[in-house]
């Protein structure tokens, strides 16, 4: 019988993280990294990868689902964890997680629960600027106003996903829509756009903006305040000096 062993190079992951960070920070010195560790860190072991990234002071980790975040917290991971695609409510508070909001209903539920608990919940809002994925698509400006007026939410981040990052023109169209959303937040902060509730704390409305997955790193105007590399972190992408971090070995048993 043959056994397959996947060997993971954690130093390689650290190397790739630092490579990505220096690449983006050369273009935008304040750009942070939200390292995507969903799907067991693309099969590399989420806990071990998260530990390695935490030791590099990663800005945040990104997982797809709530349960993935729980595994990391139980393993002692303290970093900020952003949950990309989940409607979990209670557990967010219990484990100090940051949800991504993709519709108004979800925002309402979270706002109510945060209010009930007497805490401010940081959230990221996802807008759909391409096609077909999860995210706020219709009336983005109205939706922003509504969420901004909700109690006990702090809009910590605003994001979109590049649906065809290999297509330059398409990507620029998406970025244009995203820029308009960013501008709208700016105008709220400048009081050019008035919210109904004036008691609103402006500090709660100073989000970071983030767009790029691995492929999106190729566009200088897609870097914003943070980037969300997944695949490239594990060594697969267009940057020089990346280290592929998984090697599969087979042991011959006689
Ligand atoms: C998976 C994922 C990423 C990372 O994508 P890669 O192409 O692997 O870099 C970034 N953002 C979101 C929302 C994702 O779901």
Short mmCIF file of C-alpha atoms and ligand atoms in Angstrom, two decimals:
data_model
loop_
_atom_site.label_atom_id
_atom_site.label_comp_id
_atom_site.label_asym_id
_atom_site.label_seq_id
_atom_site.Cartn_x
_atom_site.Cartn_y
_atom_site.Cartn_z
CA UNK A 1 0.00 0.00 0.00
CA UNK A 2 1.15 3.53 -0.70
CA UNK A 3 0.60 6.38 1.69
CA UNK A 4 0.32 9.94 0.49
CA UNK A 5 1.80 12.60 2.71
CA UNK A 6 1.21 16.28 2.12
CA UNK A 7 4.08 18.30 3.51
CA UNK A 8 3.37 21.93 4.27
CA UNK A 9 6.07 24.56 4.26
CA UNK A 10 4.95 27.12 6.85
CA UNK A 11 8.08 29.20 6.33
CA UNK A 12 7.07 29.33 2.70
CA UNK A 13 3.72 30.77 3.69
CA UNK A 14 5.43 33.40 5.81
CA UNK A 15 7.74 34.15 2.88
CA UNK A 16 4.75 34.54 0.54
CA UNK A 17 2.89 36.73 3.02
CA UNK A 18 5.89 39.07 3.31
CA UNK A 19 6.37 39.04 -0.47
CA UNK A 20 2.74 40.03 -1.03
CA UNK A 21 2.89 42.65 1.69
CA UNK A 22 5.98 44.32 0.30
CA UNK A 23 4.52 44.17 -3.23
CA UNK A 24 1.29 45.94 -2.25
CA UNK A 25 2.92 48.35 0.19
CA UNK A 26 5.32 49.52 -2.50
CA UNK A 27 2.21 50.68 -4.36
CA UNK A 28 0.19 51.74 -1.35
CA UNK A 29 2.20 52.04 1.88
CA UNK A 30 -0.80 51.63 4.19
CA UNK A 31 -2.36 48.63 2.44
CA UNK A 32 -3.10 45.77 4.83
CA UNK A 33 -3.47 42.04 4.26
CA UNK A 34 -6.62 40.06 4.97
CA UNK A 35 -5.20 36.56 4.53
CA UNK A 36 -7.78 34.10 3.22
CA UNK A 37 -7.58 30.80 5.11
CA UNK A 38 -10.94 29.33 4.11
CA UNK A 39 -11.27 25.67 3.11
CA UNK A 40 -8.67 24.62 5.68
CA UNK A 41 -6.29 27.23 4.25
CA UNK A 42 -6.72 25.75 0.78
CA UNK A 43 -5.82 22.36 2.23
CA UNK A 44 -2.68 23.58 4.00
CA UNK A 45 -4.09 23.36 7.55
CA UNK A 46 -5.99 26.43 8.74
CA UNK A 47 -4.76 26.40 12.34
CA UNK A 48 -1.07 26.09 11.49
CA UNK A 49 -1.30 28.63 8.70
CA UNK A 50 -3.24 31.06 10.90
CA UNK A 51 -0.60 30.72 13.65
CA UNK A 52 2.17 31.46 11.18
CA UNK A 53 0.33 34.52 9.87
CA UNK A 54 -0.55 35.72 13.35
CA UNK A 55 3.13 35.72 14.20
CA UNK A 56 3.58 38.09 11.22
CA UNK A 57 0.94 40.44 12.64
CA UNK A 58 -1.48 39.87 9.80
CA UNK A 59 -4.24 42.50 9.79
CA UNK A 60 -7.01 39.89 9.62
CA UNK A 61 -7.82 36.35 8.57
CA UNK A 62 -10.72 35.56 6.25
CA UNK A 63 -12.81 32.39 6.43
CA UNK A 64 -15.91 31.40 4.46
CA UNK A 65 -18.04 30.02 7.29
CA UNK A 66 -18.60 30.48 10.98
CA UNK A 67 -17.46 26.95 11.90
CA UNK A 68 -14.06 27.61 10.37
CA UNK A 69 -13.63 30.62 12.64
CA UNK A 70 -14.60 28.59 15.71
CA UNK A 71 -11.86 26.07 14.95
CA UNK A 72 -9.32 28.90 14.83
CA UNK A 73 -10.53 30.48 18.08
CA UNK A 74 -10.46 27.10 19.87
CA UNK A 75 -6.87 26.72 18.72
CA UNK A 76 -6.04 30.04 20.39
CA UNK A 77 -5.95 32.31 17.35
CA UNK A 78 -6.51 35.89 18.57
CA UNK A 79 -6.33 37.78 15.27
CA UNK A 80 -9.28 39.55 13.77
CA UNK A 81 -11.33 36.99 11.81
CA UNK A 82 -13.68 38.07 9.03
CA UNK A 83 -16.45 35.60 8.19
CA UNK A 84 -17.18 35.99 4.50
CA UNK A 85 -20.33 33.98 3.81
CA UNK A 86 -22.45 33.11 6.82
CA UNK A 87 -25.62 34.18 8.58
CA UNK A 88 -24.48 33.16 12.05
CA UNK A 89 -25.57 35.61 14.76
CA UNK A 90 -24.91 34.48 18.37
CA UNK A 91 -21.52 32.95 17.70
CA UNK A 92 -20.17 36.19 16.26
CA UNK A 93 -20.46 37.76 19.68
CA UNK A 94 -19.26 34.73 21.58
CA UNK A 95 -16.10 34.40 19.48
CA UNK A 96 -15.50 38.06 18.60
CA UNK A 97 -15.87 37.58 14.87
CA UNK A 98 -16.48 40.14 12.15
CA UNK A 99 -19.28 39.25 9.74
CA UNK A 100 -19.63 40.31 6.14
CA UNK A 101 -23.10 41.70 5.52
CA UNK A 102 -24.56 40.90 2.13
CA UNK A 103 -28.15 42.02 2.52
CA UNK A 104 -30.28 44.41 4.50
CA UNK A 105 -32.15 41.74 6.40
CA UNK A 106 -28.93 40.32 7.79
CA UNK A 107 -27.84 43.81 8.85
CA UNK A 108 -31.13 44.31 10.70
CA UNK A 109 -30.81 41.03 12.57
CA UNK A 110 -27.24 41.81 13.62
CA UNK A 111 -28.07 45.35 14.63
CA UNK A 112 -30.93 44.18 16.84
CA UNK A 113 -28.82 41.53 18.50
CA UNK A 114 -25.92 43.94 19.10
CA UNK A 115 -28.36 46.45 20.59
CA UNK A 116 -29.91 43.77 22.81
CA UNK A 117 -26.47 42.85 24.11
CA UNK A 118 -25.43 46.46 24.50
CA UNK A 119 -22.32 46.10 22.34
CA UNK A 120 -21.08 47.60 19.08
CA UNK A 121 -20.57 44.95 16.41
CA UNK A 122 -17.95 45.67 13.74
CA UNK A 123 -19.15 44.58 10.29
CA UNK A 124 -17.96 44.64 6.71
CA UNK A 125 -20.48 45.25 3.94
CA UNK A 126 -20.19 43.47 0.62
CA UNK A 127 -21.40 45.11 -2.57
CA UNK A 128 -21.93 43.24 -5.79
CA UNK A 129 -20.29 45.22 -8.59
CA UNK A 130 -19.98 42.39 -11.08
CA UNK A 131 -22.52 39.69 -11.42
CA UNK A 132 -24.09 36.74 -9.81
CA UNK A 133 -22.43 36.55 -6.41
CA UNK A 134 -23.53 37.31 -2.91
CA UNK A 135 -23.63 41.02 -2.13
CA UNK A 136 -25.75 44.16 -2.14
CA UNK A 137 -26.64 44.92 -5.73
CA UNK A 138 -29.77 47.05 -5.86
CA UNK A 139 -29.79 50.64 -4.64
CA UNK A 140 -26.39 50.53 -2.98
CA UNK A 141 -26.62 54.15 -1.81
CA UNK A 142 -30.00 53.72 -0.15
CA UNK A 143 -28.75 50.54 1.47
CA UNK A 144 -25.67 52.27 2.81
CA UNK A 145 -27.82 54.95 4.39
CA UNK A 146 -30.09 52.39 5.97
CA UNK A 147 -27.25 50.34 7.42
CA UNK A 148 -25.41 53.47 8.57
CA UNK A 149 -28.50 54.46 10.52
CA UNK A 150 -28.82 51.12 12.27
CA UNK A 151 -28.00 50.90 15.92
CA UNK A 152 -24.91 49.27 17.36
CA UNK A 153 -23.15 48.45 14.10
CA UNK A 154 -19.75 49.82 13.24
CA UNK A 155 -19.09 49.72 9.51
CA UNK A 156 -15.48 48.70 9.71
CA UNK A 157 -15.05 47.56 6.12
CA UNK A 158 -16.60 47.80 2.68
CA UNK A 159 -15.79 45.29 0.00
CA UNK A 160 -16.55 43.82 -3.37
CA UNK A 161 -15.26 40.81 -5.27
CA UNK A 162 -13.68 40.92 -8.72
CA UNK A 163 -15.68 38.39 -10.70
CA UNK A 164 -13.39 38.30 -13.74
CA UNK A 165 -10.07 39.65 -12.57
CA UNK A 166 -8.39 38.36 -15.73
CA UNK A 167 -10.59 40.71 -17.81
CA UNK A 168 -9.10 44.21 -17.60
CA UNK A 169 -12.05 46.16 -18.95
CA UNK A 170 -14.59 44.32 -16.88
CA UNK A 171 -12.48 44.81 -13.78
CA UNK A 172 -12.17 48.55 -14.41
CA UNK A 173 -15.98 48.76 -14.71
CA UNK A 174 -16.31 47.02 -11.35
CA UNK A 175 -13.74 49.35 -9.82
CA UNK A 176 -15.66 52.37 -11.09
CA UNK A 177 -18.80 51.20 -9.32
CA UNK A 178 -16.82 50.52 -6.18
CA UNK A 179 -15.20 53.97 -6.31
CA UNK A 180 -18.70 55.49 -6.43
CA UNK A 181 -19.60 53.58 -3.27
CA UNK A 182 -16.41 54.74 -1.60
CA UNK A 183 -17.17 58.33 -2.57
CA UNK A 184 -20.63 58.03 -1.08
CA UNK A 185 -19.17 57.08 2.31
CA UNK A 186 -16.80 60.01 2.03
CA UNK A 187 -19.70 62.37 1.38
CA UNK A 188 -21.59 61.09 4.38
CA UNK A 189 -18.54 61.78 6.50
CA UNK A 190 -18.30 65.29 5.09
CA UNK A 191 -22.01 65.81 5.80
CA UNK A 192 -22.66 66.36 2.12
CA UNK A 193 -25.13 63.54 2.43
CA UNK A 194 -27.28 63.72 5.50
CA UNK A 195 -28.40 60.75 7.48
CA UNK A 196 -31.69 60.85 9.31
CA UNK A 197 -30.11 60.24 12.65
CA UNK A 198 -27.74 63.00 13.51
CA UNK A 199 -26.65 61.33 16.73
CA UNK A 200 -24.71 58.94 14.55
CA UNK A 201 -21.11 58.67 15.54
CA UNK A 202 -18.96 59.41 12.50
CA UNK A 203 -16.20 57.25 13.91
CA UNK A 204 -18.48 54.34 13.15
CA UNK A 205 -18.43 55.32 9.50
CA UNK A 206 -14.79 55.27 8.59
CA UNK A 207 -14.44 51.89 6.91
CA UNK A 208 -11.49 50.35 5.17
CA UNK A 209 -12.15 49.42 1.54
CA UNK A 210 -10.99 46.15 0.04
CA UNK A 211 -11.43 44.42 -3.28
CA UNK A 212 -8.54 42.33 -4.55
CA UNK A 213 -8.17 38.61 -4.44
CA UNK A 214 -4.87 37.17 -5.67
CA UNK A 215 -5.42 38.06 -9.31
CA UNK A 216 -6.66 41.53 -8.47
CA UNK A 217 -3.25 42.39 -6.99
CA UNK A 218 -2.15 42.99 -10.57
CA UNK A 219 -4.18 46.22 -10.71
CA UNK A 220 -2.64 49.12 -8.83
CA UNK A 221 -6.02 50.84 -8.59
CA UNK A 222 -7.59 47.77 -6.96
CA UNK A 223 -5.41 47.80 -3.85
CA UNK A 224 -7.36 50.24 -1.62
CA UNK A 225 -6.84 49.87 2.16
CA UNK A 226 -6.51 46.10 2.21
CA UNK A 227 -6.28 43.11 -0.12
CA UNK A 228 -7.61 39.57 0.29
CA UNK A 229 -5.06 37.14 -1.12
CA UNK A 230 -5.88 33.44 -1.06
CA UNK A 231 -4.22 31.25 -3.66
CA UNK A 232 -1.15 33.47 -4.01
CA UNK A 233 -0.42 33.11 -0.29
CA UNK A 234 0.08 29.40 -0.87
CA UNK A 235 2.53 30.05 -3.64
CA UNK A 236 0.45 30.15 -6.79
CA UNK A 237 0.40 33.45 -8.64
CA UNK A 238 2.18 36.02 -10.72
CA UNK A 239 4.62 37.50 -8.18
CA UNK A 240 8.29 36.65 -8.23
CA UNK A 241 9.79 34.74 -5.31
CA UNK A 242 6.65 32.86 -4.32
CA UNK A 243 7.15 29.47 -2.73
CA UNK A 244 4.55 26.75 -3.43
CA UNK A 245 3.91 25.45 0.07
CA UNK A 246 2.54 21.97 -0.40
CA UNK A 247 4.46 19.00 -1.59
CA UNK A 248 2.83 15.63 -1.82
CA UNK A 249 5.06 12.67 -1.18
CA UNK A 250 4.39 9.04 -1.37
CA UNK A 251 6.04 6.52 0.86
CA UNK A 252 6.61 3.09 -0.51
CA UNK A 253 5.86 0.44 2.05
CA UNK A 254 7.10 -3.03 1.49
C1 LIG B 1 -11.75 33.09 -1.68
C2 LIG B 1 -11.85 34.53 -1.62
C3 LIG B 1 -10.72 35.36 -1.81
C4 LIG B 1 -9.36 34.82 -2.20
O1 LIG B 1 -9.38 34.44 -3.56
P1 LIG B 1 -8.07 33.92 -4.32
O2 LIG B 1 -8.45 33.96 -5.74
O3 LIG B 1 -7.78 32.55 -3.81
O4 LIG B 1 -6.98 34.87 -3.99
C5 LIG B 1 -10.87 36.72 -1.63
N1 LIG B 1 -12.07 37.25 -1.33
C6 LIG B 1 -13.18 36.50 -1.17
C7 LIG B 1 -14.46 37.15 -0.83
C8 LIG B 1 -13.11 35.12 -1.32
O5 LIG B 1 -14.21 34.38 -1.15
#
